Coordinates of C-alpha atoms and ligand atoms in Angstrom, one line a residue:
X1 CA -43.3 -6.7 -22.6
X2 CA -41.5 -6.3 -25.9
X3 CA -38.2 -5.1 -27.2
X4 CA -38.2 -1.4 -26.7
X5 CA -36.9 0.9 -29.4
X6 CA -34.5 3.6 -28.1
X7 CA -36.9 6.5 -29.0
X8 CA -39.6 5.2 -26.8
X9 CA -41.0 8.2 -24.9
X10 CA -42.6 6.1 -22.1
X11 CA -40.8 4.1 -19.6
X12 CA -41.3 0.3 -19.9
X13 CA -42.8 -1.0 -16.7
X14 CA -41.9 -4.5 -15.5
X15 CA -43.4 -6.9 -13.0
X16 CA -41.6 -9.6 -11.1
X17 CA -42.2 -13.3 -11.5
X18 CA -43.2 -15.1 -8.3
X19 CA -45.0 -18.5 -8.0
X20 CA -45.9 -18.4 -11.7
X21 CA -47.6 -15.0 -11.4
X22 CA -46.6 -11.5 -12.5
X23 CA -46.6 -9.2 -9.5
X24 CA -45.5 -5.8 -8.3
X25 CA -43.5 -5.3 -5.1
X26 CA -45.7 -5.6 -1.9
X27 CA -44.8 -2.0 -1.2
X28 CA -45.8 -0.9 -4.7
X29 CA -42.4 0.7 -5.1
X30 CA -40.4 0.7 -8.3
X31 CA -37.0 2.0 -9.4
X32 CA -35.6 3.3 -12.7
X33 CA -33.1 1.5 -14.9
X34 CA -31.0 3.7 -17.1
X35 CA -29.7 3.3 -20.7
X36 CA -25.9 3.9 -20.4
X37 CA -25.7 5.4 -23.9
X38 CA -28.3 8.2 -23.2
X39 CA -27.8 8.3 -19.4
X40 CA -31.6 8.4 -19.2
X41 CA -34.1 6.0 -17.5
X42 CA -35.8 3.6 -19.9
X43 CA -37.6 1.2 -17.6
X44 CA -39.2 0.8 -14.2
X45 CA -38.6 -2.3 -12.1
X46 CA -40.3 -3.4 -8.9
X47 CA -38.3 -2.7 -5.7
X48 CA -38.6 -6.0 -3.8
X49 CA -38.1 -6.1 0.0
X50 CA -38.0 -8.9 2.5
X51 CA -41.7 -9.7 2.2
X52 CA -41.4 -10.2 -1.6
X53 CA -38.4 -12.3 -1.1
X54 CA -40.2 -14.4 1.5
X55 CA -43.1 -15.0 -0.9
X56 CA -40.7 -16.1 -3.7
X57 CA -38.7 -18.4 -1.4
X58 CA -41.9 -19.9 0.0
X59 CA -43.2 -20.5 -3.5
X60 CA -39.8 -22.1 -4.5
X61 CA -40.0 -24.3 -1.3
X62 CA -43.5 -25.4 -2.2
X63 CA -42.5 -26.3 -5.7
X64 CA -39.5 -28.2 -4.4
X65 CA -41.5 -30.3 -2.0
X66 CA -44.8 -30.8 -3.7
X67 CA -46.6 -30.7 -7.0
X68 CA -45.2 -31.7 -10.4
X69 CA -41.5 -30.8 -10.1
X70 CA -40.2 -33.3 -7.5
X71 CA -42.1 -36.1 -9.2
X72 CA -40.9 -35.3 -12.7
X73 CA -38.6 -37.9 -14.2
X74 CA -35.1 -36.4 -14.7
X75 CA -35.5 -37.0 -18.5
X76 CA -38.6 -34.8 -18.4
X77 CA -36.6 -32.1 -16.5
X78 CA -33.9 -32.4 -19.2
X79 CA -36.6 -32.0 -21.9
X80 CA -37.9 -28.8 -20.2
X81 CA -34.4 -27.3 -20.1
X82 CA -33.8 -28.1 -23.8
X83 CA -37.2 -26.5 -24.6
X84 CA -36.1 -23.4 -22.6
X85 CA -32.8 -23.4 -24.6
X86 CA -34.9 -23.4 -27.9
X87 CA -37.0 -20.5 -26.6
X88 CA -33.9 -18.4 -25.7
X89 CA -32.5 -19.2 -29.2
X90 CA -35.8 -18.0 -30.8
X91 CA -35.7 -14.8 -28.8
X92 CA -32.0 -14.2 -28.9
X93 CA -32.1 -11.0 -30.9
X94 CA -34.8 -9.4 -28.8
X95 CA -33.1 -10.3 -25.6
X96 CA -29.8 -9.0 -26.8
X97 CA -31.3 -5.6 -27.5
X98 CA -32.8 -5.5 -24.0
X99 CA -29.4 -6.4 -22.5
X100 CA -27.7 -3.6 -24.6
X101 CA -30.4 -1.1 -23.6
X102 CA -29.8 -1.9 -19.9
X103 CA -26.0 -2.5 -19.7
X104 CA -24.6 -0.7 -22.7
X105 CA -22.5 -3.6 -23.9
X106 CA -22.0 -3.9 -27.6
X107 CA -24.8 -5.5 -29.6
X108 CA -22.2 -7.6 -31.5
X109 CA -21.1 -9.1 -28.1
X110 CA -24.5 -9.5 -26.6
X111 CA -26.1 -11.0 -29.8
X112 CA -23.3 -13.6 -29.8
X113 CA -23.8 -14.3 -26.1
X114 CA -27.5 -14.7 -26.5
X115 CA -27.0 -17.1 -29.4
X116 CA -24.6 -19.1 -27.3
X117 CA -26.6 -19.2 -24.0
X118 CA -29.0 -22.0 -25.3
X119 CA -26.0 -24.4 -25.2
X120 CA -26.0 -24.3 -21.4
X121 CA -29.6 -25.4 -21.3
X122 CA -28.9 -28.2 -23.9
X123 CA -25.8 -29.4 -22.1
X124 CA -27.2 -29.4 -18.5
X125 CA -30.5 -30.6 -19.8
X126 CA -28.6 -33.6 -21.2
X127 CA -27.0 -34.1 -17.8
X128 CA -30.3 -34.1 -15.8
X129 CA -30.8 -37.9 -16.3
X130 CA -27.2 -38.8 -15.8
X131 CA -27.0 -38.0 -12.2
X132 CA -25.9 -41.4 -10.9
X133 CA -24.9 -42.7 -7.5
X134 CA -23.0 -45.9 -7.3
X135 CA -23.0 -49.2 -5.4
X136 CA -20.2 -49.2 -2.8
X137 CA -18.5 -52.3 -1.6
X138 CA -18.1 -52.0 2.2
X139 CA -16.7 -54.2 4.9
X140 CA -20.2 -54.7 6.4
X141 CA -23.0 -57.1 5.7
X142 CA -25.1 -54.6 3.8
X143 CA -26.0 -53.5 0.3
X144 CA -24.8 -49.9 0.2
X145 CA -25.2 -47.3 -2.4
X146 CA -25.1 -43.5 -2.9
X147 CA -27.7 -41.2 -4.3
X148 CA -27.1 -37.6 -5.4
X149 CA -30.1 -35.4 -4.5
X150 CA -31.0 -31.7 -5.0
X151 CA -30.4 -29.2 -2.2
X152 CA -33.7 -27.4 -2.2
X153 CA -34.2 -23.7 -2.8
X154 CA -31.2 -22.0 -4.4
X155 CA -30.6 -18.3 -4.5
X156 CA -28.9 -17.0 -7.7
X157 CA -27.6 -13.5 -7.3
X158 CA -25.7 -12.0 -10.2
X159 CA -23.8 -9.0 -11.6
X160 CA -24.7 -6.5 -14.3
X161 CA -22.0 -7.2 -16.9
X162 CA -23.5 -10.2 -18.7
X163 CA -26.8 -10.6 -16.9
X164 CA -28.4 -13.5 -18.7
X165 CA -25.2 -15.5 -19.2
X166 CA -24.3 -15.2 -15.5
X167 CA -27.8 -16.2 -14.5
X168 CA -27.7 -19.1 -16.9
X169 CA -24.5 -20.5 -15.5
X170 CA -26.4 -20.9 -12.2
X171 CA -29.9 -21.8 -13.4
X172 CA -29.1 -24.5 -15.9
X173 CA -27.2 -26.8 -13.5
X174 CA -29.4 -25.9 -10.5
X175 CA -32.6 -26.9 -12.4
X176 CA -31.0 -29.9 -14.1
X177 CA -30.2 -31.2 -10.6
X178 CA -33.8 -30.8 -9.5
X179 CA -33.6 -27.7 -7.3
X180 CA -35.9 -24.7 -7.4
X181 CA -34.5 -21.2 -7.8
X182 CA -35.0 -17.6 -6.8
X183 CA -33.0 -15.3 -9.1
X184 CA -32.1 -11.8 -8.1
X185 CA -30.5 -10.0 -11.0
X186 CA -28.4 -6.8 -10.5
X187 CA -30.4 -3.7 -9.8
X188 CA -28.7 -2.1 -12.9
X189 CA -29.9 -4.9 -15.3
X190 CA -33.1 -6.5 -14.2
X191 CA -35.1 -6.4 -17.5
X192 CA -33.6 -9.3 -19.3
X193 CA -34.2 -11.7 -16.3
X194 CA -37.8 -10.7 -16.3
X195 CA -38.1 -11.2 -20.0
X196 CA -36.4 -14.6 -19.5
X197 CA -39.0 -15.6 -16.9
X198 CA -41.6 -15.3 -19.5
X199 CA -39.8 -18.0 -21.5
X200 CA -39.5 -20.2 -18.4
X201 CA -43.3 -19.9 -18.2
X202 CA -43.7 -20.6 -21.9
X203 CA -41.4 -23.7 -21.7
X204 CA -43.8 -25.2 -19.2
X205 CA -41.9 -25.2 -15.9
X206 CA -44.3 -25.6 -13.0
X207 CA -45.1 -22.4 -11.0
X208 CA -42.5 -21.6 -8.3
X209 CA -39.6 -23.5 -9.9
X210 CA -38.0 -20.3 -11.2
X211 CA -38.9 -17.0 -9.5
X212 CA -37.3 -13.6 -10.3
X213 CA -37.2 -10.9 -7.7
X214 CA -35.8 -7.5 -8.5
X215 CA -34.3 -5.0 -6.1
X216 CA -31.2 -3.7 -4.3
X217 CA -28.5 -5.7 -2.7
X218 CA -28.7 -4.7 0.9
X219 CA -32.5 -5.1 1.1
X220 CA -33.6 -7.7 -1.5
X221 CA -30.3 -9.6 -1.9
X222 CA -29.6 -9.7 1.8
X223 CA -33.1 -11.0 2.6
X224 CA -32.6 -13.7 0.1
X225 CA -29.2 -14.9 1.5
X226 CA -30.6 -14.7 5.1
X227 CA -33.8 -16.6 4.3
X228 CA -33.8 -19.8 6.4
X229 CA -35.4 -21.9 3.5
X230 CA -32.6 -21.0 1.1
X231 CA -30.1 -23.9 1.1
X232 CA -27.6 -22.6 -1.4
X233 CA -26.4 -19.2 -2.6
X234 CA -24.8 -19.0 -6.0
X235 CA -23.3 -15.5 -6.4
X236 CA -21.5 -13.5 -9.0
X237 CA -20.2 -10.1 -8.1
X238 CA -17.4 -8.2 -6.4
X239 CA -15.1 -9.8 -3.8
X240 CA -16.3 -7.4 -1.1
X241 CA -20.0 -8.4 -1.5
X242 CA -18.9 -12.1 -1.9
X243 CA -17.1 -12.0 1.4
X244 CA -20.2 -10.5 3.1
X245 CA -22.5 -13.1 1.5
X246 CA -20.2 -15.9 2.5
X247 CA -20.3 -14.7 6.1
X248 CA -24.1 -14.3 6.1
X249 CA -24.7 -17.7 4.5
X250 CA -22.3 -19.3 7.0
X251 CA -24.7 -18.3 9.8
X252 CA -27.3 -20.5 8.2
X253 CA -24.8 -23.2 7.2
X254 CA -25.7 -22.8 3.6
X255 CA -23.8 -24.0 0.6
X256 CA -22.1 -21.2 -1.3
X257 CA -20.4 -20.7 -4.6
X258 CA -18.8 -17.4 -5.4
X259 CA -17.6 -16.0 -8.8
X260 CA -15.8 -12.8 -7.9
X261 CA -13.5 -10.2 -9.3
X262 CA -10.1 -10.4 -10.9
X263 CA -6.9 -8.5 -11.7
X264 CA -5.7 -10.9 -14.3
X265 CA -2.2 -10.8 -15.8
X266 CA -2.0 -11.0 -19.6
X267 CA 1.7 -11.9 -20.2
X268 CA 3.4 -11.2 -23.5
X269 CA 6.8 -12.9 -24.2
X270 CA 9.3 -11.7 -26.7
X271 CA 8.8 -14.9 -28.7
X272 CA 5.1 -14.3 -29.3
X273 CA 3.3 -13.7 -32.5
X274 CA 3.0 -10.0 -32.0
X275 CA 0.0 -9.3 -34.2
X276 CA -2.0 -11.9 -32.3
X277 CA -0.8 -10.7 -28.9
X278 CA -1.7 -7.1 -29.7
X279 CA -5.3 -8.2 -30.5
X280 CA -5.3 -10.4 -27.4
X281 CA -4.3 -7.5 -25.2
X282 CA -7.0 -5.3 -26.7
X283 CA -9.6 -8.0 -26.4
X284 CA -8.5 -8.6 -22.8
X285 CA -9.2 -5.0 -21.7
X286 CA -11.1 -2.9 -24.1
X287 CA -13.7 -5.5 -25.3
X288 CA -16.8 -5.0 -23.1
X289 CA -15.2 -1.7 -22.0
X290 CA -13.2 -3.6 -19.5
X291 CA -16.3 -4.6 -17.6
X292 CA -15.5 -8.2 -17.4
X293 CA -14.3 -10.2 -14.4
X294 CA -11.6 -11.8 -16.6
X295 CA -10.3 -8.5 -17.9
X296 CA -6.5 -8.8 -18.6
X297 CA -6.0 -5.5 -16.8
X298 CA -2.3 -6.0 -16.0
X299 CA -0.4 -6.4 -19.3
X300 CA 3.0 -7.9 -18.5
X301 CA 5.4 -7.3 -21.4
X302 CA 8.9 -8.7 -21.7
X303 CA 11.3 -5.8 -21.6
X304 CA 13.1 -6.3 -24.9
X305 CA 9.8 -5.8 -26.9
X306 CA 8.1 -3.5 -24.4
X307 CA 8.4 -0.2 -26.3
X308 CA 7.6 -1.7 -29.7
X309 CA 4.7 -3.6 -28.3
X310 CA 3.2 -0.6 -26.5
X311 CA 3.6 1.5 -29.7
X312 CA 1.6 -1.1 -31.7
X313 CA -1.0 -1.6 -29.0
X314 CA -1.6 2.2 -28.6
X315 CA -2.0 2.5 -32.4
X316 CA -4.4 -0.4 -32.6
X317 CA -6.5 0.7 -29.5
X318 CA -6.5 4.4 -30.7
X319 CA -8.4 3.3 -33.8
X320 CA -11.2 1.7 -31.8
X321 CA -14.6 3.2 -32.7
X322 CA -16.6 4.4 -29.8
X323 CA -20.3 5.2 -29.8
X324 CA -23.8 3.7 -29.7
X325 CA -23.5 0.1 -28.5
X326 CA -26.6 -0.7 -30.6
X327 CA -24.5 -0.2 -33.7
X328 CA -22.6 -3.2 -35.0
X329 CA -19.8 -0.8 -36.1
X330 CA -19.1 0.3 -32.5
X331 CA -16.1 -1.3 -30.8
X332 CA -16.1 0.4 -27.4
X333 CA -19.3 1.3 -25.6
X334 CA -20.2 3.1 -22.4
X335 CA -19.7 2.1 -18.8
X336 CA -22.9 0.5 -17.5
X337 CA -23.8 2.8 -14.6
X338 CA -23.0 6.1 -13.1
X339 CA -21.3 4.9 -9.9
X340 CA -19.1 2.6 -12.0
X341 CA -18.3 5.5 -14.4
X342 CA -17.2 7.6 -11.4
X343 CA -15.2 4.7 -10.0
X344 CA -13.3 4.2 -13.2
X345 CA -12.5 7.9 -13.5
X346 CA -11.5 7.8 -9.8
X347 CA -9.0 5.0 -10.5
X348 CA -7.6 7.0 -13.5
X349 CA -6.8 9.8 -11.0
X350 CA -5.3 7.4 -8.5
X351 CA -3.0 6.0 -11.2
X352 CA -1.9 9.5 -12.3
X353 CA -1.2 10.3 -8.7
X354 CA 0.9 7.2 -8.4
X355 CA 3.2 8.6 -11.1
X356 CA 2.4 6.4 -14.1
X357 CA 2.7 7.6 -17.7
X358 CA -0.5 8.0 -19.7
X359 CA 0.1 6.8 -23.3
X360 CA -3.5 6.6 -24.4
X361 CA -6.8 8.2 -23.1
X362 CA -6.8 9.0 -19.4
X363 CA -10.3 10.5 -18.8
X364 CA -13.9 11.0 -19.9
X365 CA -14.6 10.4 -23.6
X366 CA -16.2 13.6 -24.8
X367 CA -16.6 12.8 -28.5
X368 CA -19.8 13.7 -30.4
X369 CA -20.5 10.0 -31.1
X370 CA -20.6 9.3 -27.4
X371 CA -23.6 11.6 -26.8
X372 CA -24.5 12.0 -23.2
X373 CA -23.4 8.5 -22.3
X374 CA -21.0 7.4 -19.6
X375 CA -18.0 6.9 -21.8
X376 CA -14.3 6.6 -20.6
X377 CA -11.5 6.8 -23.1
X378 CA -9.6 3.5 -23.6
X379 CA -6.7 4.2 -21.3
X380 CA -3.2 2.7 -21.2
X381 CA -0.7 3.5 -18.5
X382 CA 3.0 2.5 -18.7
X383 CA 5.6 2.8 -16.0
X384 CA 3.2 0.9 -13.6
X385 CA 4.8 -1.0 -10.7
X386 CA 2.9 -4.0 -9.5
X387 CA 2.6 -2.7 -6.0
X388 CA 0.6 0.4 -7.1
X389 CA -3.1 0.4 -6.4
X390 CA -3.9 0.6 -10.1
X391 CA -2.1 -2.8 -10.5
X392 CA -3.7 -4.4 -7.4
X393 CA -7.3 -3.3 -7.3
X394 CA -10.1 -4.2 -9.8
X395 CA -11.1 -1.2 -11.9
X396 CA -13.7 -2.9 -14.0
X397 CA -13.3 -0.4 -16.8
X398 CA -11.2 0.2 -20.0
X399 CA -8.0 0.9 -18.1
X400 CA -4.8 -1.1 -18.8
X401 CA -1.6 -1.1 -16.7
X402 CA 1.5 -2.1 -18.6
X403 CA 4.3 -3.7 -16.5
X404 CA 7.7 -4.8 -17.9
X405 CA 9.4 -8.0 -16.9
X406 CA 12.7 -9.7 -17.7
X407 CA 12.3 -13.4 -17.6
X408 CA 9.8 -16.3 -16.8
X409 CA 10.6 -16.2 -13.1
X410 CA 9.7 -12.5 -12.9
X411 CA 6.6 -12.9 -15.0
X412 CA 5.3 -15.6 -12.6
X413 CA 6.2 -13.6 -9.6
X414 CA 4.4 -10.5 -10.8
X415 CA 1.5 -12.4 -12.3
X416 CA 0.8 -14.1 -8.9
X417 CA 1.5 -11.1 -6.7
X418 CA -2.1 -10.0 -6.4
X419 CA -5.0 -11.0 -4.1
X420 CA -7.1 -12.3 -7.0
X421 CA -6.7 -15.5 -9.2
X422 CA -9.4 -15.6 -11.8
X423 CA -7.6 -15.8 -15.1
X424 CA -4.3 -15.3 -16.9
X425 CA -3.1 -15.0 -20.5
X426 CA 0.2 -16.2 -21.9
X427 CA 1.5 -15.2 -25.4
X428 CA 4.4 -17.3 -26.5
X429 CA 5.3 -19.7 -29.4
X430 CA 7.3 -21.9 -27.0
X431 CA 5.2 -24.9 -26.0
X432 CA 7.4 -25.8 -23.0
X433 CA 7.1 -22.2 -21.7
X434 CA 3.3 -22.3 -22.3
X435 CA 2.9 -25.5 -20.2
X436 CA 5.2 -24.3 -17.4
X437 CA 3.4 -21.0 -17.2
X438 CA 0.0 -22.7 -17.1
X439 CA 1.2 -24.8 -14.2
X440 CA 2.7 -21.9 -12.2
X441 CA 0.1 -19.2 -12.6
X442 CA -2.3 -19.1 -9.8
X443 CA -5.6 -18.7 -11.7
X444 CA -8.7 -20.6 -12.3
X445 CA -8.3 -20.2 -16.1
X446 CA -5.0 -19.9 -18.1
X447 CA -5.3 -19.0 -21.8
X448 CA -2.3 -19.5 -24.1
X449 CA -2.4 -17.5 -27.4
X450 CA -6.0 -16.6 -26.8
X451 CA -8.0 -14.6 -24.3
X452 CA -11.6 -14.5 -23.0
X453 CA -12.6 -17.9 -24.4
X454 CA -15.3 -19.7 -22.3
X455 CA -17.5 -22.7 -22.9
X456 CA -20.4 -24.5 -21.2
X457 CA -18.1 -27.6 -21.2
X458 CA -15.1 -26.0 -19.4
X459 CA -15.0 -25.4 -15.7
X460 CA -14.8 -21.7 -14.7
X461 CA -14.0 -20.1 -11.4
X462 CA -11.4 -18.4 -9.3
X463 CA -8.4 -19.1 -7.1
X464 CA -7.7 -16.9 -4.1
X465 CA -10.1 -13.9 -3.7
X466 CA -11.6 -14.6 -7.1
X467 CA -14.0 -17.2 -5.7
X468 CA -15.1 -20.6 -4.5
X469 CA -16.6 -23.5 -6.5
X470 CA -16.8 -23.9 -10.3
X471 CA -19.4 -23.1 -12.9
X472 CA -19.7 -24.8 -16.3
X473 CA -18.5 -28.3 -17.2
X474 CA -19.9 -31.6 -15.9
X475 CA -18.8 -31.0 -12.3
X476 CA -20.8 -27.8 -12.0
X477 CA -23.9 -29.8 -11.3
X478 CA -22.2 -31.2 -8.1
X479 CA -22.4 -27.7 -6.7
X480 CA -26.2 -28.2 -6.6
X481 CA -26.3 -31.8 -5.3
X482 CA -25.8 -33.5 -2.0
X483 CA -24.8 -37.1 -1.5
X484 CA -27.0 -39.6 0.5
X485 CA -25.6 -42.9 1.6
X486 CA -28.1 -45.8 1.8
X487 CA -27.5 -48.9 3.9
X488 CA -29.7 -52.0 3.5
X489 CA -28.7 -54.7 5.9
X490 CA -28.0 -58.2 4.5
X491 CA -27.0 -59.6 7.9
X492 CA -28.8 -62.7 9.0
X493 CA -29.4 -61.3 12.5
X494 CA -29.4 -57.8 14.1
X495 CA -26.0 -57.4 15.7
X496 CA -25.3 -56.2 19.3
X497 CA -27.2 -52.9 19.5
X498 CA -24.8 -51.4 22.1
X499 CA -21.8 -51.4 19.7
X500 CA -21.3 -49.1 16.8
X501 CA -20.4 -51.0 13.6
Ligands
LIG601 P1 -21.8 -6.3 -6.7 O1 -21.0 -7.2 -5.8 O2 -21.9 -4.9 -6.4 O3 -23.2 -6.9 -6.9 C1 -23.5 -8.2 -7.3 C2 -24.9 -8.6 -6.9 O4 -24.9 -8.7 -5.5 C3 -26.0 -7.6 -7.3 O5 -27.1 -8.3 -7.7 C4 -26.3 -6.9 -6.0 O6 -27.6 -6.4 -5.9 C5 -26.1 -8.0 -5.0 N1 -25.8 -7.6 -3.6 C6 -25.1 -6.5 -3.2 N2 -25.1 -6.5 -1.8 C7 -25.7 -7.6 -1.4 C8 -25.9 -8.1 -0.1 N3 -25.6 -7.5 1.0 N4 -26.6 -9.3 -0.1 C9 -27.0 -10.0 -1.2 N5 -26.8 -9.5 -2.4 C10 -26.1 -8.3 -2.6 O7 -21.1 -6.5 -8.1 P2 -21.4 -5.8 -9.5 O8 -20.9 -4.4 -9.4 O9 -22.8 -6.0 -9.8 O10 -20.5 -6.6 -10.5 C11 -19.2 -6.4 -10.8 C12 -18.3 -7.4 -10.0 O11 -18.7 -8.7 -10.4 C13 -16.9 -7.3 -10.4 O12 -16.1 -7.4 -9.3 C14 -16.6 -8.5 -11.3 O13 -15.3 -8.9 -11.4 C15 -17.6 -9.5 -10.8 N6 -17.9 -10.5 -11.8 C16 -17.4 -11.8 -11.6 C17 -17.6 -12.8 -12.5 C18 -17.1 -14.2 -12.4 O14 -17.6 -15.1 -13.0 N7 -16.1 -14.4 -11.6 C19 -18.4 -12.5 -13.6 C20 -18.9 -11.2 -13.8 C21 -18.6 -10.2 -12.8

């Protein structure tokens, strides 16, 4: 497997990684993965079903209960994770090209992401030997202490927009905690996870500790969530799938963490630095072609600067260069897959039907530099009311709804009046307003005078329909641990056996 150039005539054929071996699906079936810039297939990926999932989960269970992994000292686990981080760093450029080939995001974004991913393996590798229980003083004659232990086999199921980053947010803490993992990447972007598995092998992880199965949600993903040996499901994807996974996992009483969608308000006050806020609005929605869970897809602008702000925003966004995501010059790339492309165009029609004004874009991008790719024009709607579907539902594309507001109260009311609660942006030079807004906005992340910043050190997750649990930061490792209480009697005699104490 190597980094494929775009003019490759032959499809690259991948295998899955199960129990330390490279395998095809039991059925022998494969499916095509498309390059969003050319709209043509570029690779073939195994189509895993329930039997393949069972093999991977059984391997992960064996690796959890026997062999080297459970006996490994946590410091050795940490060292393995750091070695994996080094290997990702060494292969960052190659992996970034594969990501772009599969999901059409900009090479400038993906190269930066791949150079950053090793930090998660270093950070959680460092935490592996700092998982400490504590001695508890109780009212009983006993020496009592807690231990924090891994859960077992964890399923990691992720979305297509930042494939290796989203997988890493699960893998790094899960492995640091001593679990084993079966990763199922999105069916639209499986290649990078399979290339990554090779680095896991090279780093020296025992067979079965990390397995990658590729396939479709309803057959491969569903079988994984249902598997009785899976103890935890870590999921990134849409709220609808998240709800279904939560219900399925509940039947097996499994732990679940969910990173779901958003409809985040990016709120611009009249006292902002307007140059910064214009860039922040653009980065909030047009970077990554709007295909990010934290997209600032509702731009709330204080009424007295509304017209001036929109004019500057439109001028700035109009100049964005579209084209080949492999070029470092490109600023807006294609939409990742055909169903998503059709969905985005469908929402543009919905908005127009709701009576909004289109001040930029508003349809397919049919420019020569876009070739045959799935491109949508960066689109800005004004005259949007927060109750409209375009303001309530996640589009996951380069489509911005501008909504005016009068004062702080109204900004908070509109900002929070949505089912999601993933992120929010606030642009103001008033520190008091910044603090109050950060308190009152119902979102897992609030950015003030910046947008889209994330770090391995900072917890990330959603309020409301945007999810459950947190990734990143020290506490993320707790999502992959369970607490055991140990009692060692120090009593001089065994007390009355018929009475609870
Ligand atoms: P999706 O929900 O369609 O699919 C996500 C994953 O779930 C895929 O791997 C898919 O194969 C799998 N899946 C689908 N049905 C399944 C089932 N029945 N059982 C098990 N697995 C199943 O989402 P998507 O279109 O790939 O991604 C876009 C969504 O992801 C957006 O809503 C976006 O906001 C969200 N997202 C959230 C975050 C976050 O951290 N909060 C980050 C990125 C993307």
